[in-house]
PDB file of C-alpha atoms in Angstrom:
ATOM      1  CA  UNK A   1     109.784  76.083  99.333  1.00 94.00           C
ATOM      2  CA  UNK A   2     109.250  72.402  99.480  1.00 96.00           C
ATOM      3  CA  UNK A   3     110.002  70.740  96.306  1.00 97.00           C
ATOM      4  CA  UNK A   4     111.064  67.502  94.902  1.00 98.00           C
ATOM      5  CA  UNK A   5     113.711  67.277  91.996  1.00 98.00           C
ATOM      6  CA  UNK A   6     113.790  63.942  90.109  1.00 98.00           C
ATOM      7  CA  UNK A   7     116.606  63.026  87.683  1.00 97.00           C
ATOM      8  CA  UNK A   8     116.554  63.433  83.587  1.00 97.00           C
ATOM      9  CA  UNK A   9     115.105  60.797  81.044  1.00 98.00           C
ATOM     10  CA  UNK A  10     116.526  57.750  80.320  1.00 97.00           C
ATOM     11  CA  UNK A  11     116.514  55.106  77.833  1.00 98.00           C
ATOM     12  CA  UNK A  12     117.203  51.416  78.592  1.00 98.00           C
ATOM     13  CA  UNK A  13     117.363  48.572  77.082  1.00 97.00           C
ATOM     14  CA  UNK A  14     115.081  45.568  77.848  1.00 97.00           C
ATOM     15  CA  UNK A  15     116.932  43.508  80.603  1.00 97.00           C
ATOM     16  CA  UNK A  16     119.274  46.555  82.011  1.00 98.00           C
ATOM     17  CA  UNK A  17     118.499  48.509  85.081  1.00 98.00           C
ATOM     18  CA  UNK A  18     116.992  52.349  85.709  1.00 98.00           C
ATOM     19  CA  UNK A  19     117.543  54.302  88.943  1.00 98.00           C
ATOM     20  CA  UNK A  20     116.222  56.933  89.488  1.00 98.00           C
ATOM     21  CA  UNK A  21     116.539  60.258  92.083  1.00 98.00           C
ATOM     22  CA  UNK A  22     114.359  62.316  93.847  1.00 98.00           C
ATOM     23  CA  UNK A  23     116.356  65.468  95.887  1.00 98.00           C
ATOM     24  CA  UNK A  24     114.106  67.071  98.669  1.00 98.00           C
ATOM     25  CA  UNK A  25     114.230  70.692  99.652  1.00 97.00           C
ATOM     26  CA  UNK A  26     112.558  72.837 102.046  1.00 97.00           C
ATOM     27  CA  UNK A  27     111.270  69.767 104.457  1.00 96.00           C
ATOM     28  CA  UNK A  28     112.953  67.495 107.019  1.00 96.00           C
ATOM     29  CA  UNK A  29     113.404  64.968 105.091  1.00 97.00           C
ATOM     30  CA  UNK A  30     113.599  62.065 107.043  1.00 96.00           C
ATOM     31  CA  UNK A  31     110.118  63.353 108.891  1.00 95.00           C
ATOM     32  CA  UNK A  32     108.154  62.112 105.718  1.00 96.00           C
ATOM     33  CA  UNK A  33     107.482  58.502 103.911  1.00 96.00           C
ATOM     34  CA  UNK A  34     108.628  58.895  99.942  1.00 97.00           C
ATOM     35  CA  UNK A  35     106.042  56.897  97.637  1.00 97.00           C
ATOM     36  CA  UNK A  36     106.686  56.208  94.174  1.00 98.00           C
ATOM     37  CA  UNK A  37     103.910  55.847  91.310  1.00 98.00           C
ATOM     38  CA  UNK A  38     104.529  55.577  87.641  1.00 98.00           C
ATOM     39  CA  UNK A  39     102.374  56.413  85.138  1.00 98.00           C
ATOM     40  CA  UNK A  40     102.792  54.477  81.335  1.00 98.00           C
ATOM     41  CA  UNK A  41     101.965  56.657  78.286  1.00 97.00           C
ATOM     42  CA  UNK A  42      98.025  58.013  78.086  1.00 95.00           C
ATOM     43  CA  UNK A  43      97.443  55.366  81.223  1.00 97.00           C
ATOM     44  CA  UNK A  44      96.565  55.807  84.779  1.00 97.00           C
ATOM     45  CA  UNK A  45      98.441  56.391  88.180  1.00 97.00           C
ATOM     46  CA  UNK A  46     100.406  52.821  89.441  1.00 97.00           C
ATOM     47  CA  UNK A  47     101.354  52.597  93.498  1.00 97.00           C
ATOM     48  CA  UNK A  48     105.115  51.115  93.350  1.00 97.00           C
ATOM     49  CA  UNK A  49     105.657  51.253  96.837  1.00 97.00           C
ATOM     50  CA  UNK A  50     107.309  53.449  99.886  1.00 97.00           C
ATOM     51  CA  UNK A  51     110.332  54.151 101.878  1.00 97.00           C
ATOM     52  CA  UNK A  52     110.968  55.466 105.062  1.00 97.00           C
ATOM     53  CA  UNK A  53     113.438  58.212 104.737  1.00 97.00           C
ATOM     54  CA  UNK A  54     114.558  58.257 108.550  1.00 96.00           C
ATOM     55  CA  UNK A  55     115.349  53.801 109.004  1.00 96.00           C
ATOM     56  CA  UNK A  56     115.282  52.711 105.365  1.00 96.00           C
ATOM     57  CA  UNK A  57     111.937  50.711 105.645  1.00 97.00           C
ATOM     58  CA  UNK A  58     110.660  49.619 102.641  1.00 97.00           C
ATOM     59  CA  UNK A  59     107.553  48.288 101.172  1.00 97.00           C
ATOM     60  CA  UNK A  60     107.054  46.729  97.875  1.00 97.00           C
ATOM     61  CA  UNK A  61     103.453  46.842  95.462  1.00 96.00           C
ATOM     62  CA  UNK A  62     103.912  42.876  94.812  1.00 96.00           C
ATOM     63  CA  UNK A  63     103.606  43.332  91.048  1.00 95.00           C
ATOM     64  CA  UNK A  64     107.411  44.963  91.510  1.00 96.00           C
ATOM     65  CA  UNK A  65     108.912  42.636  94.228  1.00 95.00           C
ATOM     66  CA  UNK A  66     112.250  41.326  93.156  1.00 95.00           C
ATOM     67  CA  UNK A  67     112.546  43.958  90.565  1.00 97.00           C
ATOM     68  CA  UNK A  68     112.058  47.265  92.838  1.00 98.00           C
ATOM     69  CA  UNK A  69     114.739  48.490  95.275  1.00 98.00           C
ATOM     70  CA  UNK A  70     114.170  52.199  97.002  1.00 98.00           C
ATOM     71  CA  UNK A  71     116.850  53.967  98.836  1.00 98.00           C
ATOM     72  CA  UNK A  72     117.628  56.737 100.347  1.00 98.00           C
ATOM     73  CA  UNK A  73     120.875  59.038 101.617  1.00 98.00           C
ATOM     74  CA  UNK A  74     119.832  61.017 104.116  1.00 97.00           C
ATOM     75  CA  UNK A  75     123.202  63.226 103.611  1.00 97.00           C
ATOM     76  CA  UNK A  76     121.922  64.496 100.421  1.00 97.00           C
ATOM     77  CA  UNK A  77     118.466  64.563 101.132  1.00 98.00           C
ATOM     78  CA  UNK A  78     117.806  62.241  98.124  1.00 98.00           C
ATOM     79  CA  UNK A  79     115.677  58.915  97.814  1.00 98.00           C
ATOM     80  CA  UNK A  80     116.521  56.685  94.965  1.00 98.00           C
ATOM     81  CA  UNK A  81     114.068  54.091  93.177  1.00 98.00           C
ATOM     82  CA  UNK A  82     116.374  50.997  91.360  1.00 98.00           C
ATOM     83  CA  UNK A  83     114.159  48.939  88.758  1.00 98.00           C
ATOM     84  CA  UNK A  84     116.181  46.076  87.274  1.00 97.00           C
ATOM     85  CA  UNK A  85     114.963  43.359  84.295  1.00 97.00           C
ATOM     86  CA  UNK A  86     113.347  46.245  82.202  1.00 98.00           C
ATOM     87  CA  UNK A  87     111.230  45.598  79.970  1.00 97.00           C
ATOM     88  CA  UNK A  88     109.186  47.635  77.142  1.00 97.00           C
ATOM     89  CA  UNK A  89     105.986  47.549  79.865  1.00 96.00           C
ATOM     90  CA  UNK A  90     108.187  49.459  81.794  1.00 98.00           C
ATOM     91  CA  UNK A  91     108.071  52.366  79.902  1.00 98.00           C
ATOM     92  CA  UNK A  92     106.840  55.333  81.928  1.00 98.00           C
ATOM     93  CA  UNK A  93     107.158  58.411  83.532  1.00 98.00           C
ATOM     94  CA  UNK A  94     108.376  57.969  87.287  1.00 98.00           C
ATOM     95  CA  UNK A  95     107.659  60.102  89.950  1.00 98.00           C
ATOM     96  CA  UNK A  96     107.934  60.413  93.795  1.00 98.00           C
ATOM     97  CA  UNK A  97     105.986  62.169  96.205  1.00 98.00           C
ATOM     98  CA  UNK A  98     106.137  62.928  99.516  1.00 97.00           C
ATOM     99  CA  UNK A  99     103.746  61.041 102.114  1.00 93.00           C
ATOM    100  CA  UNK A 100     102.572  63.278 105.571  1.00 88.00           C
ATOM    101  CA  UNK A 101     101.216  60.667 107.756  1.00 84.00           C
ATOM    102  CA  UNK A 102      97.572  60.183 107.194  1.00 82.00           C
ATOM    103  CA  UNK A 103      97.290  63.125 104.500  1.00 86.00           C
ATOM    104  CA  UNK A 104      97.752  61.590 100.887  1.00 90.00           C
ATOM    105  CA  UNK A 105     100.414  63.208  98.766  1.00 94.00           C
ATOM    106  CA  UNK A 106     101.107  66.122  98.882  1.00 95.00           C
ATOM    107  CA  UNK A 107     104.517  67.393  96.870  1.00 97.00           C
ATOM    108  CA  UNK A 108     105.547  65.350  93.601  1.00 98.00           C
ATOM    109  CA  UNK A 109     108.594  65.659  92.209  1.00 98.00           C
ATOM    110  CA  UNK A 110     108.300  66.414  87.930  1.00 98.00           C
ATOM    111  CA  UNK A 111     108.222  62.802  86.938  1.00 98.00           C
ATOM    112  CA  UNK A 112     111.086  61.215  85.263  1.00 98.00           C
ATOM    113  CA  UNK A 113     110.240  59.585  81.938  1.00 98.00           C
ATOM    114  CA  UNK A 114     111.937  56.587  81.477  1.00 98.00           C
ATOM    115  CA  UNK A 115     111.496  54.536  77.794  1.00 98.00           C
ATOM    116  CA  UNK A 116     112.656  50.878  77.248  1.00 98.00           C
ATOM    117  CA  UNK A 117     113.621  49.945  73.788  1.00 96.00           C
ATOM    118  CA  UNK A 118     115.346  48.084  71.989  1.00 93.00           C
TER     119      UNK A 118
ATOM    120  CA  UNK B   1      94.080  44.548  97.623  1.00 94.00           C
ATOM    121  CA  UNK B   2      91.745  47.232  97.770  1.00 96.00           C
ATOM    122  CA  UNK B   3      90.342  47.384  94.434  1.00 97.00           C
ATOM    123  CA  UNK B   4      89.120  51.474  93.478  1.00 98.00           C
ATOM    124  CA  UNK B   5      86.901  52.352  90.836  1.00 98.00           C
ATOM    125  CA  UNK B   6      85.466  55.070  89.014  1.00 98.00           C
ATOM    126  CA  UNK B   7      82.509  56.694  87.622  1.00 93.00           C
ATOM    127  CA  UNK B   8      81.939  57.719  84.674  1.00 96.00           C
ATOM    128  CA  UNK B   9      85.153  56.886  82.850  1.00 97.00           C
ATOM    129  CA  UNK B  10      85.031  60.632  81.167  1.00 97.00           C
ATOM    130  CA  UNK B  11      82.686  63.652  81.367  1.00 96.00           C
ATOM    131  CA  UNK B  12      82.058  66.946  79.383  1.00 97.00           C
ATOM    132  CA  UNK B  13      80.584  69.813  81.338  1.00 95.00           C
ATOM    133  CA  UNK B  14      79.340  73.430  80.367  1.00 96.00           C
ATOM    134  CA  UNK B  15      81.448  76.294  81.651  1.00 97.00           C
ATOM    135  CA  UNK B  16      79.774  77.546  85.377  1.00 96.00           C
ATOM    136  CA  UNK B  17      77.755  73.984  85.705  1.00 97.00           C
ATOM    137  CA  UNK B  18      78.804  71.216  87.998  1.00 97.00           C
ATOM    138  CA  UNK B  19      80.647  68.277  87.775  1.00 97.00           C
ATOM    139  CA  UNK B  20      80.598  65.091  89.941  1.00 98.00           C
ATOM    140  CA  UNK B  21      82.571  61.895  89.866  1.00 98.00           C
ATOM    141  CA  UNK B  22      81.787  58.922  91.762  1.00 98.00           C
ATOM    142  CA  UNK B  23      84.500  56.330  93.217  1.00 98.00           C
ATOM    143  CA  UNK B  24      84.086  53.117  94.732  1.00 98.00           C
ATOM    144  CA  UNK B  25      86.189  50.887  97.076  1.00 98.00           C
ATOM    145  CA  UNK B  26      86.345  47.128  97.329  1.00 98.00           C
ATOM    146  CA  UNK B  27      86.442  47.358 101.292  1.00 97.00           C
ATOM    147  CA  UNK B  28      86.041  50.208 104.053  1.00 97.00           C
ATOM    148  CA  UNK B  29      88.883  52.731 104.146  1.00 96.00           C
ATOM    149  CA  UNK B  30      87.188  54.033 107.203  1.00 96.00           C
ATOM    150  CA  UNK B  31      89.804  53.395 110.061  1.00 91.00           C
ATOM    151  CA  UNK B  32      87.818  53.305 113.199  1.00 88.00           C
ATOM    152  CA  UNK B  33      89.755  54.231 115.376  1.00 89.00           C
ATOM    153  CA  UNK B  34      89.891  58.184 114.386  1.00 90.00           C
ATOM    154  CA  UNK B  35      86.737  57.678 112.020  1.00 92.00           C
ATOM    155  CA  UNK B  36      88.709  59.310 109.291  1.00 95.00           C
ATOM    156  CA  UNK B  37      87.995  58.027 105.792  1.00 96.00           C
ATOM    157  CA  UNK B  38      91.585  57.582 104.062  1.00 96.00           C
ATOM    158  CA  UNK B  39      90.493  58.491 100.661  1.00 97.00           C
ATOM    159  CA  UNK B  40      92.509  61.112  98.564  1.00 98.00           C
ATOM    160  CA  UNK B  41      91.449  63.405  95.432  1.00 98.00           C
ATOM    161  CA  UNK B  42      94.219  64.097  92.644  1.00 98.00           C
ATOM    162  CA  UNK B  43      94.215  66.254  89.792  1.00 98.00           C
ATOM    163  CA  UNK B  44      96.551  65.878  87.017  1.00 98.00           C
ATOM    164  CA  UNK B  45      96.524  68.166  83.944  1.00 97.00           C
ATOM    165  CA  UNK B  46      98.748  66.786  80.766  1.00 95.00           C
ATOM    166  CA  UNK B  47     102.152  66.537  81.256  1.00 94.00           C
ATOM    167  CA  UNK B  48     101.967  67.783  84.924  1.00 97.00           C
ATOM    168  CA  UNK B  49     102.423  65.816  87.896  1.00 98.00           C
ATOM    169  CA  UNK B  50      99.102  64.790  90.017  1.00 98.00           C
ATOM    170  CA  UNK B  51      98.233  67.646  92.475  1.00 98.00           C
ATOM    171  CA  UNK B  52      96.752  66.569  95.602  1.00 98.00           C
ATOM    172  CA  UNK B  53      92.798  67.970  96.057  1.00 98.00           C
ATOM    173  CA  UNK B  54      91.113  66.648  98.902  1.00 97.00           C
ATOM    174  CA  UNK B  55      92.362  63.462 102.006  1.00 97.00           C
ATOM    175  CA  UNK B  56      90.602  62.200 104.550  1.00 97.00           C
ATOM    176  CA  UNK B  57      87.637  62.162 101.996  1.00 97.00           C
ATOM    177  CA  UNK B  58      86.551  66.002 102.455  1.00 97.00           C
ATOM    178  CA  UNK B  59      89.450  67.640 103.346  1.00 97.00           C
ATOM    179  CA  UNK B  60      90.491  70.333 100.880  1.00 97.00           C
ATOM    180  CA  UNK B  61      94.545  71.112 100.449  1.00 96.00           C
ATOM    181  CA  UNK B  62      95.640  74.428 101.218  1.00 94.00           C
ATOM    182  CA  UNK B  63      95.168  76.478  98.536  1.00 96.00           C
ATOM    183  CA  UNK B  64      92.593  73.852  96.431  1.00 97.00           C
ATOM    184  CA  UNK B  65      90.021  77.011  95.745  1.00 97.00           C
ATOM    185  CA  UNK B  66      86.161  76.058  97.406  1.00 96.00           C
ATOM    186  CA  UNK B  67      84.671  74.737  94.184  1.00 97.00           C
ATOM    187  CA  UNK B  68      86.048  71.664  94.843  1.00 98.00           C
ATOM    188  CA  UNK B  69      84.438  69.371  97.811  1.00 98.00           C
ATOM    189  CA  UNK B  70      84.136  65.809  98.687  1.00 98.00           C
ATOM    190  CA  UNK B  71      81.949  63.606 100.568  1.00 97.00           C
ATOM    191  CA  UNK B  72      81.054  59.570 101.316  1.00 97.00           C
ATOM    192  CA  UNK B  73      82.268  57.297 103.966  1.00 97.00           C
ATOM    193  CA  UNK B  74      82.857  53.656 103.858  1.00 96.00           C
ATOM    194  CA  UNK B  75      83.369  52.267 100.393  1.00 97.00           C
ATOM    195  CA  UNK B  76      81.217  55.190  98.337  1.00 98.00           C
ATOM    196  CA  UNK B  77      83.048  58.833  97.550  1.00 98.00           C
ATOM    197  CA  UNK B  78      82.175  61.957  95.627  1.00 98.00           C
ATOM    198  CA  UNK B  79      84.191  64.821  93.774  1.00 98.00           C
ATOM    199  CA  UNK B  80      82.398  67.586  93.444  1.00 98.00           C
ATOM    200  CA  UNK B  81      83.183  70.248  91.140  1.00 97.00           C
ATOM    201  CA  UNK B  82      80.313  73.137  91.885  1.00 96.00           C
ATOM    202  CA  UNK B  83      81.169  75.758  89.249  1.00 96.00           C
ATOM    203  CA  UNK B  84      83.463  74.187  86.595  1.00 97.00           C
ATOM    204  CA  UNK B  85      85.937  76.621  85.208  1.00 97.00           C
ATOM    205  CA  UNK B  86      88.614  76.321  81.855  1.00 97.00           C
ATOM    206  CA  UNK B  87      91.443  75.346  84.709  1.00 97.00           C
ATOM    207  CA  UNK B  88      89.564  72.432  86.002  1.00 97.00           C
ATOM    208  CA  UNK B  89      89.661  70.138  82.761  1.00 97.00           C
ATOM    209  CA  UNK B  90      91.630  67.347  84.005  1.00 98.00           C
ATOM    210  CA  UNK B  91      91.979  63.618  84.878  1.00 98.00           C
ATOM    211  CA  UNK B  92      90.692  63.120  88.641  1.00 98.00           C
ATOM    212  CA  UNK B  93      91.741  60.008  90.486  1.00 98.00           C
ATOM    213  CA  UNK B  94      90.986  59.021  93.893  1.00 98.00           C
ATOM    214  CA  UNK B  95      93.278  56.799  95.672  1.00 98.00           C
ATOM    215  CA  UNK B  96      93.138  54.559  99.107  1.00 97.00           C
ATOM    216  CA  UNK B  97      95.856  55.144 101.552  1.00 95.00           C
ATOM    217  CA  UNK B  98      94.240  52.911 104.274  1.00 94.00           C
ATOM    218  CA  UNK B  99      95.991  49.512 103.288  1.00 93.00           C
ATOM    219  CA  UNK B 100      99.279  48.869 101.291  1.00 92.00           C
ATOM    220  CA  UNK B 101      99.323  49.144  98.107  1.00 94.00           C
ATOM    221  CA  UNK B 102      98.304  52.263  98.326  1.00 95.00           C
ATOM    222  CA  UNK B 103      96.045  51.640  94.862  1.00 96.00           C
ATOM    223  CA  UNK B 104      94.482  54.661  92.517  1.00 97.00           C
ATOM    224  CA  UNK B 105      91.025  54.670  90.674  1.00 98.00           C
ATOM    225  CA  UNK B 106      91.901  54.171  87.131  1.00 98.00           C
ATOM    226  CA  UNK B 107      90.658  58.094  86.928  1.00 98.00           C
ATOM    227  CA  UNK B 108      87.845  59.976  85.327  1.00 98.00           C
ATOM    228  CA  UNK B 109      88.626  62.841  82.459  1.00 98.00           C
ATOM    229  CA  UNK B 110      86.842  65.748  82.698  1.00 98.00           C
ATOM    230  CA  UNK B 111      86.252  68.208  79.790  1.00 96.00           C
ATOM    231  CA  UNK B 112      84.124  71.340  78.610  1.00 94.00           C
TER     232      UNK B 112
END
């Protein structure tokens, strides 16, 4: 079945750098966008931004320019979300989910939570 | 940015009766050129990842059971939930995917 896997939990500390995976199964994966949204504790949903699986095209929410880098390997089906300069706002849970064209998501992976402390 | 908003913030409903949530856009997320409304419904129970509900404004997701409907075009959308059951307490949030950043209400609790 289709699924996304994300990585485990991490803790950081303020100014180091979190990446995080997302392995897709059951899908061509380079036939779908892979959005990311995190999601701070009892808050709502936050649009990070998107890559393109099948040319590496990118696109950045501007709150996270600078500090966001998405990637993907399309050998091991797996897109990858890099946030550098963490700080304690950045404590969240991280998820991707998978983008049909014109459709809205519709597979998310479990979320990764990932807590900055000192 | 299109800016997306929500009505009411949180809601209790009796078992069988219906729900509704509003949401509102900042600017059209009616592309013209299909005359599809890009608006998406999510529901995410605690700890669970958002489930998608409804796109294109009134299209339900295969499997989303017939309780659940949406309608509006333009800037003004509905959630309807026409018999609420136990499973449907929730957070709903309707998000824009007409313009990057793709940007969420701020989401709408729903209880018993």
């Amino acid at each position: 079945q289709v699924q996304l896997v994300q990585s485990g939990a991490e803790v950081k500390k303020p100014g180091a750098s979190v990446k995080v995976s997302c392995k897709a199964s059951g899908y061509t994966f380079t036939g779908y966008y892979m959005h990311w949204v995190r999601q701070a504790p009892g808050q709502g949903l936050e649009w990070m931004g998107w890559i393109n699986p099948n040319n590496g095209d990118t696109r950045y929410a501007q709150k996270f320019q600078g500090r966001v880098t998405m990637t993907r390997d399309t050998s091991i089906r797996t897109a990858y979300m890099e946030l550098s300069s963490l700080r304690s706002d950045d404590t969240a849970v991280y998820y991707c989910a998978r983008d049909p064209p014109h459709h809205g998501a519709d597979v998310w992976g479990q979320g990764t939570t990932v807590t900055v402390s000192s | 940015d299109i800016v997306m908003t929500q009505s009411p913030d949180s809601l209790a409903v009796s078992l069988g009766e219906r729900a509704t949530i509003n949401c509102k856009s900042s600017q059209s997320v009616l592309y013209n050129s299909n005359n599809k409304n890009y608006l998406a419904w999510y529901q995410q129970k605690p700890g669970q990842p958002p489930k998608l509900l409804i796109y294109w404004a009134s299209t339900r997701e295969s499997g989303v059971p017939d309780r659940f409907s949406g309608s509006g075009s333009g800037t003004d959308f509905t959630l309807t939930i026409s018999s609420l059951q136990a499973e449907d307490v929730a957070v709903y949030y309707c998000q824009q995917y007409h313009t990057t950043p793709r940007t969420f209400g701020p989401g709408t609790k729903v209880d018993i």
